[in-house]
XYZ file of C-alpha atoms in Angstrom:
720
model
C -39.275 37.384 67.430
C -38.317 35.228 69.936
C -41.938 33.629 70.403
C -41.844 32.747 67.059
C -38.382 30.920 66.914
C -40.198 29.017 70.016
C -42.513 28.102 67.819
C -40.887 26.821 65.524
C -39.183 24.435 67.289
C -43.107 22.985 68.917
C -44.313 23.023 66.086
C -41.338 21.288 64.101
C -41.485 18.590 67.279
C -44.884 18.552 65.878
C -44.106 17.695 62.340
C -42.248 15.487 63.176
C -44.196 13.207 65.229
C -46.596 13.434 62.367
C -44.625 12.724 59.614
C -43.206 9.623 61.157
C -46.748 8.180 62.010
C -48.281 9.526 58.317
C -44.592 7.612 56.869
C -45.218 4.245 58.946
C -48.821 3.741 58.472
C -48.474 4.583 54.741
C -46.063 1.560 54.165
C -47.386 -1.181 56.583
C -51.057 -0.003 55.140
C -49.913 0.533 51.669
C -50.877 4.010 51.438
C -48.920 5.822 48.669
C -50.612 9.541 50.412
C -49.710 9.019 53.311
C -46.116 8.736 52.379
C -46.071 11.237 50.504
C -47.772 13.234 53.441
C -44.679 11.728 55.922
C -42.404 13.443 52.986
C -44.169 16.536 53.073
C -43.699 16.861 56.514
C -39.692 17.016 55.577
C -39.831 20.137 53.782
C -42.871 21.423 56.141
C -39.749 20.720 58.962
C -36.876 22.392 56.606
C -39.221 25.491 56.299
C -40.256 25.934 59.985
C -36.167 24.982 60.623
C -35.394 28.242 58.261
C -38.008 30.536 59.929
C -35.967 29.355 63.351
C -32.034 30.400 61.540
C -33.795 33.430 60.428
C -35.094 34.639 63.885
C -31.472 34.034 65.186
C -29.565 35.466 62.415
C -31.750 38.319 62.636
C -31.653 38.742 66.130
C -27.353 38.829 65.871
C -27.160 41.342 63.090
C -29.363 43.397 64.784
C -27.454 42.958 68.249
C -30.601 42.268 69.586
C -29.340 41.741 73.660
C -33.031 40.659 74.558
C -31.555 37.190 73.596
C -29.023 35.612 75.661
C -27.168 33.486 73.303
C -26.969 36.942 71.445
C -25.905 39.063 74.256
C -23.286 36.232 75.691
C -21.090 35.776 71.384
C -21.675 38.974 69.943
C -21.280 42.921 70.709
C -22.391 45.884 69.222
C -18.679 46.834 67.785
C -18.599 43.517 66.409
C -18.350 43.537 62.643
C -21.833 41.968 60.470
C -19.559 39.032 58.752
C -18.276 37.732 62.313
C -21.896 38.809 63.639
C -23.657 36.238 61.270
C -20.693 33.837 62.014
C -21.426 34.049 65.931
C -24.463 32.396 66.234
C -22.653 28.695 65.680
C -20.112 29.515 68.048
C -22.477 28.212 70.412
C -23.565 25.117 71.495
C -27.140 25.945 71.319
C -26.708 27.647 67.907
C -24.742 24.668 66.699
C -27.001 21.924 67.337
C -29.788 24.670 65.852
C -26.958 24.852 62.346
C -26.597 21.039 62.378
C -30.430 19.756 62.746
C -31.634 22.758 60.417
C -28.926 21.612 57.282
C -30.756 17.766 58.003
C -33.505 19.229 57.183
C -32.640 20.910 54.116
C -30.473 17.848 52.751
C -33.643 15.190 53.937
C -35.907 17.210 51.834
C -33.325 17.107 48.822
C -33.007 13.322 48.770
C -36.592 12.985 49.510
C -37.556 15.433 45.904
C -34.589 13.748 44.262
C -35.655 10.121 44.736
C -39.515 11.049 44.444
C -40.839 8.206 42.399
C -38.397 5.611 43.253
C -37.683 2.582 45.908
C -41.153 3.138 46.866
C -40.481 0.332 50.123
C -37.581 2.153 51.580
C -37.962 5.540 51.389
C -40.870 5.282 53.926
C -38.832 3.736 56.237
C -35.942 6.227 55.331
C -37.802 9.009 55.775
C -38.672 8.257 59.155
C -35.126 7.731 60.402
C -34.289 10.938 59.167
C -37.466 12.495 61.299
C -36.321 10.383 63.957
C -32.608 12.305 63.896
C -34.181 15.660 63.191
C -36.199 15.013 66.481
C -33.254 14.188 68.833
C -31.997 17.254 68.009
C -34.737 19.299 67.996
C -35.625 17.753 71.418
C -32.235 18.488 72.428
C -33.400 22.297 71.656
C -36.263 22.463 73.796
C -36.422 20.556 76.586
C -32.251 18.720 77.267
C -30.437 22.548 76.760
C -30.860 26.815 77.095
C -33.070 27.699 74.741
C -31.148 29.703 72.024
C -34.804 31.377 71.737
C -33.918 32.533 75.593
C -33.950 36.012 76.333
C -33.874 38.705 79.284
C -36.667 41.004 80.253
C -33.205 43.566 80.102
C -30.559 43.713 77.655
C -27.116 44.675 78.588
C -26.130 48.270 77.225
C -23.669 45.920 75.070
C -22.695 41.977 74.608
C -19.148 40.222 75.683
C -18.399 39.713 71.533
C -17.044 36.581 70.246
C -14.729 34.617 71.655
C -11.052 36.344 69.678
C -9.743 32.316 68.943
C -13.442 32.289 66.206
C -12.211 35.560 64.777
C -10.995 34.430 61.811
C -12.814 33.933 57.694
C -13.066 30.230 58.557
C -15.700 30.256 60.308
C -18.291 31.289 58.416
C -17.526 28.335 56.441
C -15.693 25.514 59.082
C -18.285 24.687 60.899
C -20.695 25.069 58.367
C -18.640 22.563 56.386
C -18.756 20.026 58.455
C -21.692 19.960 59.805
C -23.173 19.588 56.651
C -20.341 16.810 55.646
C -21.996 14.854 58.989
C -25.629 16.018 58.127
C -25.183 14.715 54.534
C -23.539 10.854 56.367
C -26.920 10.697 57.988
C -28.999 10.303 54.178
C -27.100 6.503 53.422
C -27.481 5.672 56.534
C -31.436 6.548 56.671
C -31.483 4.740 53.579
C -29.478 1.854 54.380
C -31.845 1.076 57.310
C -34.539 1.155 55.111
C -33.362 -1.495 52.257
C -32.643 -3.658 55.271
C -36.128 -2.896 56.423
C -37.096 -4.268 53.195
C -35.000 -6.094 51.962
C -34.597 -4.354 49.377
C -30.625 -4.873 49.152
C -29.959 -4.026 45.542
C -27.552 -1.971 44.850
C -30.676 0.515 44.067
C -30.840 2.427 47.228
C -26.897 3.168 46.297
C -27.463 4.545 43.012
C -29.968 6.564 44.486
C -27.586 7.881 47.573
C -24.423 7.950 46.557
C -23.875 11.590 44.992
C -25.527 12.417 48.655
C -22.236 10.006 50.260
C -20.108 12.471 47.375
C -21.383 14.816 48.532
C -20.445 14.566 52.756
C -17.274 13.363 51.634
C -16.703 16.214 50.006
C -17.701 18.589 52.039
C -16.629 17.135 55.445
C -13.361 16.734 53.923
C -13.178 20.561 52.614
C -13.831 21.526 56.584
C -10.966 19.680 58.131
C -9.200 21.114 55.361
C -10.419 24.310 56.387
C -9.231 23.880 59.666
C -5.893 22.259 59.476
C -4.991 25.370 57.396
C -6.647 27.861 60.230
C -4.865 26.206 62.810
C -1.516 26.544 60.509
C -1.865 30.410 59.677
C -3.300 31.543 62.945
C -2.732 29.538 65.851
C 0.324 29.690 67.670
C 1.814 26.189 67.260
C 2.498 26.088 63.865
C 1.329 22.278 63.299
C -2.362 21.894 61.220
C -2.731 18.465 62.621
C -3.007 17.490 66.704
C -4.680 14.218 66.701
C -7.179 15.582 68.233
C -10.420 13.743 70.106
C -12.527 16.569 67.705
C -9.873 16.360 65.062
C -10.577 12.242 64.854
C -14.125 12.861 65.087
C -14.090 13.915 62.208
C -11.576 12.184 60.586
C -13.134 8.489 61.264
C -16.594 9.269 59.025
C -14.548 10.813 56.269
C -12.316 7.179 56.211
C -15.187 4.929 56.517
C -17.333 7.910 53.733
C -13.791 7.229 51.301
C -13.531 2.773 51.479
C -17.498 3.035 51.026
C -17.316 5.033 47.742
C -14.588 2.639 46.611
C -16.470 -0.884 47.798
C -20.038 0.746 46.068
C -18.487 0.238 42.558
C -17.668 -3.419 43.076
C -21.375 -3.664 44.528
C -23.064 -1.813 41.036
C -20.463 -3.656 38.992
C -20.221 -6.883 40.361
C -23.195 -7.224 42.847
C -20.792 -8.304 45.321
C -19.416 -7.037 49.082
C -23.097 -6.305 49.955
C -23.321 -6.813 53.282
C -19.370 -4.927 53.698
C -21.463 -1.783 51.739
C -24.180 -1.497 54.016
C -22.512 -1.522 57.085
C -18.875 0.728 56.080
C -22.646 2.839 54.829
C -24.279 2.760 58.541
C -20.530 2.533 60.144
C -19.872 6.188 58.629
C -23.784 7.832 59.552
C -22.836 6.473 63.626
C -19.299 7.992 63.264
C -20.682 11.260 62.128
C -23.049 11.178 64.938
C -20.180 10.340 67.396
C -18.373 13.399 66.276
C -20.997 15.457 67.070
C -21.026 13.835 70.315
C -17.639 14.627 71.325
C -17.468 17.926 70.621
C -20.465 18.380 72.876
C -20.727 16.182 75.756
C -16.897 16.716 77.142
C -16.190 13.998 77.415
C -12.535 13.850 76.151
C -10.388 16.941 76.009
C -10.112 18.916 73.155
C -9.973 22.077 72.385
C -12.131 22.151 70.238
C -15.280 20.914 72.122
C -17.774 22.736 74.187
C -16.983 21.365 77.768
C -18.601 19.214 79.842
C -22.491 19.149 79.345
C -25.416 17.434 80.185
C -26.361 16.381 76.880
C -23.663 13.158 76.704
C -26.079 10.955 78.109
C -28.810 11.461 74.890
C -25.874 10.820 71.884
C -24.912 7.933 74.037
C -28.782 7.085 73.511
C -28.754 7.271 70.744
C -25.464 5.994 68.907
C -26.858 3.007 71.197
C -29.903 2.606 69.237
C -28.111 3.516 66.030
C -25.093 0.572 66.916
C -28.518 -1.922 67.891
C -30.071 -1.396 64.553
C -27.330 -1.792 62.478
C -26.704 -4.845 63.631
C -29.813 -6.428 63.932
C -30.533 -5.744 60.753
C -27.231 -6.566 59.548
C -27.637 -9.902 61.199
C -30.924 -10.847 60.391
C -30.766 -9.884 56.635
C -27.902 -11.475 55.896
C -29.333 -14.336 53.567
C -30.459 -11.492 51.654
C -26.880 -10.202 52.141
C -25.384 -12.782 50.445
C -23.850 -12.853 46.941
C -23.129 -15.573 45.287
C -20.141 -13.493 42.555
C -16.762 -13.925 43.984
C -13.511 -11.978 43.211
C -11.817 -13.760 40.131
C -8.469 -12.520 40.500
C -5.989 -11.315 43.220
C -5.083 -9.118 40.812
C -8.222 -7.869 39.501
C -9.503 -4.532 40.490
C -11.945 -5.105 42.461
C -9.721 -7.280 44.132
C -7.333 -3.929 44.547
C -10.458 -1.742 45.921
C -11.119 -4.035 48.899
C -7.565 -4.472 50.028
C -7.640 -0.084 49.610
C -10.524 -0.235 52.266
C -9.227 -2.568 54.646
C -6.283 -0.236 54.835
C -9.169 2.365 55.057
C -11.337 0.130 57.710
C -7.907 -0.065 59.482
C -6.527 3.251 59.723
C -10.081 4.479 61.113
C -9.767 1.731 64.242
C -6.794 3.323 65.212
C -8.241 6.872 65.219
C -11.044 5.059 66.994
C -8.778 3.090 68.992
C -5.805 6.575 69.979
C -8.746 8.913 70.442
C -10.971 6.044 72.838
C -7.862 4.924 75.091
C -8.438 6.777 77.280
C -12.230 5.846 78.338
C -10.765 2.662 77.718
C -7.646 2.485 79.808
C -9.980 4.115 82.709
C -12.373 1.151 82.032
C -9.423 -1.341 82.405
C -7.537 -0.063 84.680
C -9.264 2.491 86.767
C -6.912 5.486 85.824
C -6.666 7.288 82.503
C -3.924 6.900 80.029
C -4.045 9.292 76.586
C -1.760 8.271 73.602
C 0.000 11.300 71.574
C 0.958 12.262 68.647
C 3.798 9.400 68.600
C 1.452 6.501 68.751
C -0.746 8.248 66.412
C 2.068 8.327 63.704
C 3.618 4.916 64.499
C 0.645 3.567 62.537
C -1.170 5.294 60.721
C 2.197 6.503 58.551
C 2.764 2.315 57.057
C -1.260 2.466 56.438
C -1.104 5.852 54.894
C 1.812 4.656 52.528
C 0.053 1.285 51.597
C -3.249 3.885 50.910
C -1.395 5.528 48.154
C 0.383 2.959 46.219
C -2.881 1.329 45.664
C -4.813 4.050 44.436
C -2.737 4.826 41.849
C -2.209 0.554 40.837
C -6.305 0.673 41.306
C -7.030 2.613 38.278
C -4.943 0.271 36.102
C -5.997 -2.923 36.500
C -9.150 -4.568 34.780
C -12.357 -5.751 36.155
C -12.641 -8.997 36.835
C -9.924 -11.543 34.947
C -6.856 -9.551 34.972
C -3.879 -11.207 34.626
C -0.824 -10.475 36.092
C 1.025 -9.600 32.851
C -1.460 -7.230 31.651
C -1.485 -5.226 35.077
C 2.218 -4.719 34.484
C 2.304 -3.290 31.182
C -0.219 -0.543 32.483
C 2.345 -0.373 35.847
C 5.529 -0.109 34.034
C 5.319 2.983 32.828
C 4.079 5.229 35.722
C 6.814 2.386 37.857
C 9.487 3.442 35.753
C 8.413 7.082 36.186
C 8.396 7.157 39.689
C 11.951 5.349 40.313
C 13.149 7.972 38.154
C 12.047 10.776 40.528
C 13.405 9.526 43.646
C 16.084 8.890 42.104
C 16.358 12.833 41.077
C 15.680 13.373 44.727
C 18.110 10.953 45.972
C 21.044 12.908 43.409
C 19.577 16.295 44.728
C 20.610 15.931 48.535
C 16.937 14.996 49.226
C 17.703 12.051 51.960
C 17.562 11.753 56.040
C 13.850 9.506 55.359
C 13.329 6.752 53.572
C 9.245 6.765 54.877
C 9.375 10.237 53.075
C 11.483 8.604 49.989
C 9.255 6.308 49.987
C 6.114 8.311 50.133
C 7.106 11.027 47.178
C 8.065 7.847 44.910
C 4.464 6.019 45.299
C 3.260 9.554 45.190
C 5.286 10.628 41.516
C 3.844 7.206 40.495
C 0.139 7.983 41.357
C 0.595 11.028 39.393
C 2.207 9.523 36.345
C -0.781 6.693 36.438
C -3.787 9.088 36.151
C -1.695 11.019 33.344
C -1.354 7.918 31.463
C -5.230 7.541 31.799
C -5.495 11.282 30.999
C -3.533 10.488 28.540
C -4.965 6.775 26.770
C -8.764 7.771 27.168
C -7.722 10.983 25.343
C -6.401 9.369 22.608
C -9.678 6.842 22.491
C -11.412 9.884 22.405
C -9.568 11.500 19.501
C -9.265 8.129 17.497
C -13.670 7.674 17.404
C -14.246 11.655 16.776
C -11.671 13.100 14.964
C -11.422 15.482 17.389
C -8.376 18.508 18.038
C -6.800 16.752 22.267
C -8.302 19.778 24.023
C -11.137 18.744 22.460
C -11.350 15.925 23.175
C -9.866 15.643 26.930
C -13.287 17.926 27.598
C -15.592 15.629 26.048
C -13.569 12.586 28.145
C -14.181 13.722 31.006
C -17.787 15.141 30.248
C -18.900 12.259 29.508
C -17.130 9.817 32.482
C -16.925 11.962 35.054
C -17.590 9.867 38.242
C -14.038 8.159 36.382
C -12.120 11.021 35.855
C -12.923 13.572 38.565
C -12.015 10.620 40.765
C -8.570 9.854 39.067
C -7.749 14.273 40.159
C -9.584 13.356 43.171
C -6.139 10.147 43.792
C -3.967 13.332 42.020
C -4.540 15.576 44.572
C -4.313 13.406 47.969
C -1.158 11.994 46.245
C 0.184 15.913 46.156
C -1.015 16.197 49.653
C 0.581 13.532 51.115
C 3.887 14.661 49.557
C 3.151 17.618 51.642
C 2.575 15.852 55.159
C 5.475 13.889 54.229
C 7.771 16.300 53.682
C 6.108 18.616 56.274
C 6.683 16.338 59.109
C 9.762 14.987 57.759
C 11.843 17.100 56.894
C 11.025 20.114 59.378
C 13.215 21.931 61.962
C 11.295 23.626 64.761
C 12.305 25.876 67.443
C 11.460 27.592 70.804
C 14.225 30.177 72.408
C 14.669 33.044 73.724
C 16.454 36.415 72.730
C 16.377 39.628 73.208
C 16.753 42.629 70.152
C 18.880 42.120 68.271
C 20.114 38.685 69.263
C 19.515 35.630 65.795
C 18.851 32.203 65.846
C 19.177 30.049 63.166
C 16.390 27.561 62.497
C 16.882 25.046 59.348
C 18.817 26.671 56.232
C 17.717 30.573 57.933
C 19.105 33.360 60.107
C 16.402 34.814 62.022
C 17.064 37.777 63.559
C 14.869 39.667 66.501
C 14.876 43.597 64.903
C 12.506 45.387 67.422
C 9.391 44.985 69.729
C 6.339 46.300 67.984
C 3.497 47.617 69.660
C -0.631 48.768 69.152
C -3.945 49.438 70.891
C -6.409 48.997 69.665
C -10.328 49.340 69.576
C -11.249 45.285 69.021
C -13.686 45.415 66.286
C -15.045 41.576 67.014
C -14.836 42.743 71.252
C -16.409 45.003 73.736
C -13.135 46.556 75.070
C -9.305 47.283 73.083
C -6.695 44.692 72.809
C -2.989 45.739 73.424
C -1.102 43.626 70.484
C 2.493 42.974 71.459
C 5.160 41.562 68.973
C 8.279 41.874 67.328
C 9.885 42.881 63.632
C 12.084 39.609 62.549
C 14.471 39.503 59.506
C 14.818 36.038 58.375
C 17.994 35.599 55.884
C 19.790 32.754 54.408
C 23.681 32.960 53.713
C 23.880 36.395 54.733
C 21.232 37.483 51.978
C 17.525 38.994 53.512
C 14.875 36.726 52.822
C 11.834 37.295 54.646
C 10.709 39.570 56.997
C 7.963 38.512 59.474
C 5.394 40.409 62.211
C 4.053 38.029 64.651
C 2.931 39.417 67.236
C 0.211 38.378 70.427
C -3.160 40.246 71.797
C -4.049 40.532 74.882
C -7.622 41.103 75.393
C -9.918 42.433 78.939
C -10.842 39.933 80.970
C -14.311 40.165 83.592
C -12.011 38.814 86.968
C -11.974 41.927 89.026
C -9.316 40.416 91.040
C -6.623 41.704 88.185
C -7.792 45.228 88.850
C -8.753 47.500 86.887
C -5.990 47.871 84.723
C -4.831 44.407 84.647
C -8.527 43.087 83.811
C -7.834 45.027 80.500
C -5.870 42.338 79.320
C -6.342 39.297 81.459
C -7.801 37.342 78.801
C -6.953 34.382 76.988
C -4.615 35.661 74.986
C -4.608 34.884 70.530
C -1.035 34.586 69.061
C -0.966 36.283 64.938
C 1.213 34.379 63.408
C 4.312 36.060 61.385
C 4.794 33.475 57.491
C 6.104 33.647 54.632
C 4.262 30.683 52.309
C 6.586 29.523 49.578
C 5.759 26.837 47.376
C 8.878 24.956 48.894
C 8.709 25.888 51.365
C 6.713 28.709 55.123
C 9.090 29.853 56.863
C 6.842 30.740 60.201
C 6.999 32.555 63.323
C 5.163 33.123 67.125
C 5.898 34.876 70.237
C 5.086 35.219 74.020
C 6.410 38.041 74.501
C 7.240 38.067 78.479
C 5.636 40.919 79.903
C 6.517 40.174 83.710
C 8.112 43.240 83.901
C 4.945 44.876 83.112
C 3.588 44.149 86.340
C 5.162 46.461 87.958
C 3.679 49.274 85.943
C 0.446 47.208 85.653
C 0.226 47.037 89.626
C 0.961 51.234 90.043
C -2.414 51.709 87.878
C -4.347 49.838 89.328
C -4.054 50.924 92.692
C -4.032 54.744 90.926
C -6.918 54.472 88.892
C -9.939 52.108 91.212
C -12.353 51.959 87.908
C -11.197 52.528 83.673
C -13.691 54.384 81.511
C -12.996 53.015 78.167
C -10.949 56.592 77.047
C -9.094 56.080 80.456
C -8.773 52.095 79.474
C -7.270 53.604 76.062
C -4.292 56.051 77.883
C -3.604 52.816 80.553
C -2.672 50.000 77.809
C -1.395 53.391 76.177
C 0.986 53.773 78.867
C 1.577 49.717 78.466
C 2.261 49.574 75.533
C 4.796 52.577 75.558
C 7.244 50.917 78.070
C 6.856 47.469 75.951
C 8.621 49.905 73.173
C 10.989 51.863 75.440
C 12.108 48.605 77.243
C 12.140 45.832 75.167
C 11.448 42.857 77.184
C 13.040 39.418 75.893
C 10.835 36.528 74.131
C 9.922 33.644 73.329
C 9.906 32.103 69.622
C 8.841 29.620 68.070
C 10.263 29.339 64.391
C 9.312 26.682 62.152
C 11.400 25.673 58.836
C 8.653 24.270 57.446
C 8.494 22.448 53.621
C 6.435 21.629 51.506
C 3.297 22.546 53.589
C 1.220 24.846 50.304
C 1.651 21.495 48.777
C -1.013 20.127 51.249
C -3.311 23.166 50.377
C -2.501 22.519 46.734
C -3.099 19.087 46.948
C -6.510 19.895 48.924
C -7.999 22.467 45.859
C -7.649 19.433 43.041
C -8.603 17.012 45.355
C -12.342 19.630 45.711
C -11.555 20.218 42.104
C -12.029 16.892 40.939
C -14.388 16.148 43.523
C -16.805 18.404 41.773
C -16.300 17.290 38.262
C -16.842 13.381 39.672
C -21.164 14.898 41.988
C -21.777 16.981 39.063
C -24.925 15.939 37.350
C -23.580 14.003 34.005
C -25.470 15.662 30.885
C -27.995 14.127 28.855
C -25.438 11.902 26.237
C -26.940 11.767 22.219
C -26.254 8.135 20.576
C -24.845 10.439 17.630
C -21.737 12.119 18.440
C -18.681 9.830 19.151
C -19.153 7.251 16.585
C -20.818 9.067 14.299
C -17.459 10.779 12.467
C -15.853 7.211 12.717
C -18.402 5.758 10.801
C -18.179 8.761 8.069
C -14.851 7.587 7.754
C -14.688 3.910 7.011
C -18.157 4.559 4.585
C -15.972 7.120 2.454
C -13.114 4.365 2.084
C -13.023 1.653 -1.215
C -14.776 -1.748 -1.036
C -12.049 -4.683 -0.423
C -14.869 -6.630 -1.219
């Protein structure tokens, strides 16, 4: 099977070379049959990479430890679910996943655009094949092959990293990579349009859904990662401004800007240079995010570590930047537009301001992320910035962004007047003011920034609700439909607009969660003995007793020792919840730790104890003080020079028994965090809104909308 996988990669390189040559020759010689052949090369590439993916997945599912990748990332006891996900837990497997997804999306866009953009498609095809060739080339020449095998297979594999044993592992990486690879679709078509000077709105219309899908899937991936971090890792947060986290956020921000400014170009023919620059930036930033995960140039808990892939990625990014800048500058006259913004109160002016804020946010994130490299280049020593620095600059911009997301849909295109805008804004502003007043009366205070965000979010929700109500009324007046049917028909016929409104509502709800959990969170690290109580926020947390469990690890070789605690949470003397945080200790391969010590010498994994609610979450994590167990482990190391699996379980059972009989003190991280659930709820609304906007509009008949109204008019007596 490994031979089949390697052959697919080599054939893929040949197909890529042929496809690029055929596409470019067909474009230059005006030979459409060669262009079509180049397009078919993309389909063939997708087929070859699908076979390669299938070979590797089958090897994981069958626990074929002749494959080095399988032996190092899976085991016989790993559940099938995690075996399937283990393929992309490695550097090589994730690269294969990346280029496979790229080939699938490339095939889809070339199928959708067949017969359109005849001049642009050959060059876009060449760009997409070139990017695919880069990643396949890395798999063949620059890194260990995912299909490398050993003649002597081990009896069992090392197993999946315990930190990756979460259901999100099946969804989170494919979502992120889908977002990254989808952003290369508009990048390729923008480069093709620049090359042939077809810089009208046609390439935007052809790739807009792919840009929206990229934005949506990347956003889902980001949110899944945040949820994974919050619910499973032991630090209590959902966003830490880690370089790899930031790398996924940057193309999402520029992609958001493009989705808004593209409407201005489609409506008014404006901002051509700006739009093509945003698309090129989004695609390049997607490649940059992939680079940060694999190069090791910046410290990140999400990165694969130092590797030799940094230089090829730097060359690719430099080529993309040079080509993008060169083409935009050389085509500046073709990109120029005679249309101008007629009013600062118009929708296009608000959208442009929205774009500037989004690009400003992206620049802040970029500067903070790469500041260690910038400072090293300027001063010779690395310095980094932390979350407070990011918060200082991103929070004001986020406030402006939320406010603009409510204003933009309420003002008209072109020559909007201040009086008309204020008339549309009056009701949402009043409702937002009432919401803030109610919060203040209810005792919500201490953070003017959070109150402002709550008010702006209420304004956005009210503004979008107003638009839904107005549209439904207009629909009822035209079609004489019941309210609910009119609403459904309205959304079906205007999916892009009303899906976008839902996205705005979801983002407002999400920002309420971020503001509330950031401004009003109470966190405490406290060391407790059994029976002691600590206060966090409005809750009292009592360490009731220790818990311990020894079990075979289903996703890893050996066994796991799980040491934890039972916590009783109360408020004003009334029990609220029982939390059970724990910490899992896994085997290590370090013989210096001794036969028994190595059973728990691996990297520990926190298991969070949490009660989530719509209003607030009570969150806990534990770090037991296992130093008191060291004498017992040392004696066991001397008595038992090596450990069989059955003796290992007995030894771990003895350690667990000692922990239960004489529970040592433990350090707890306790957090009272309000409104975190609103983040996930807002994300769901964003997802639904994105689906509505992405879903193809139905073929509209010309009759249904106006026919009932015309019939009513026909029945009225003539006034002549």
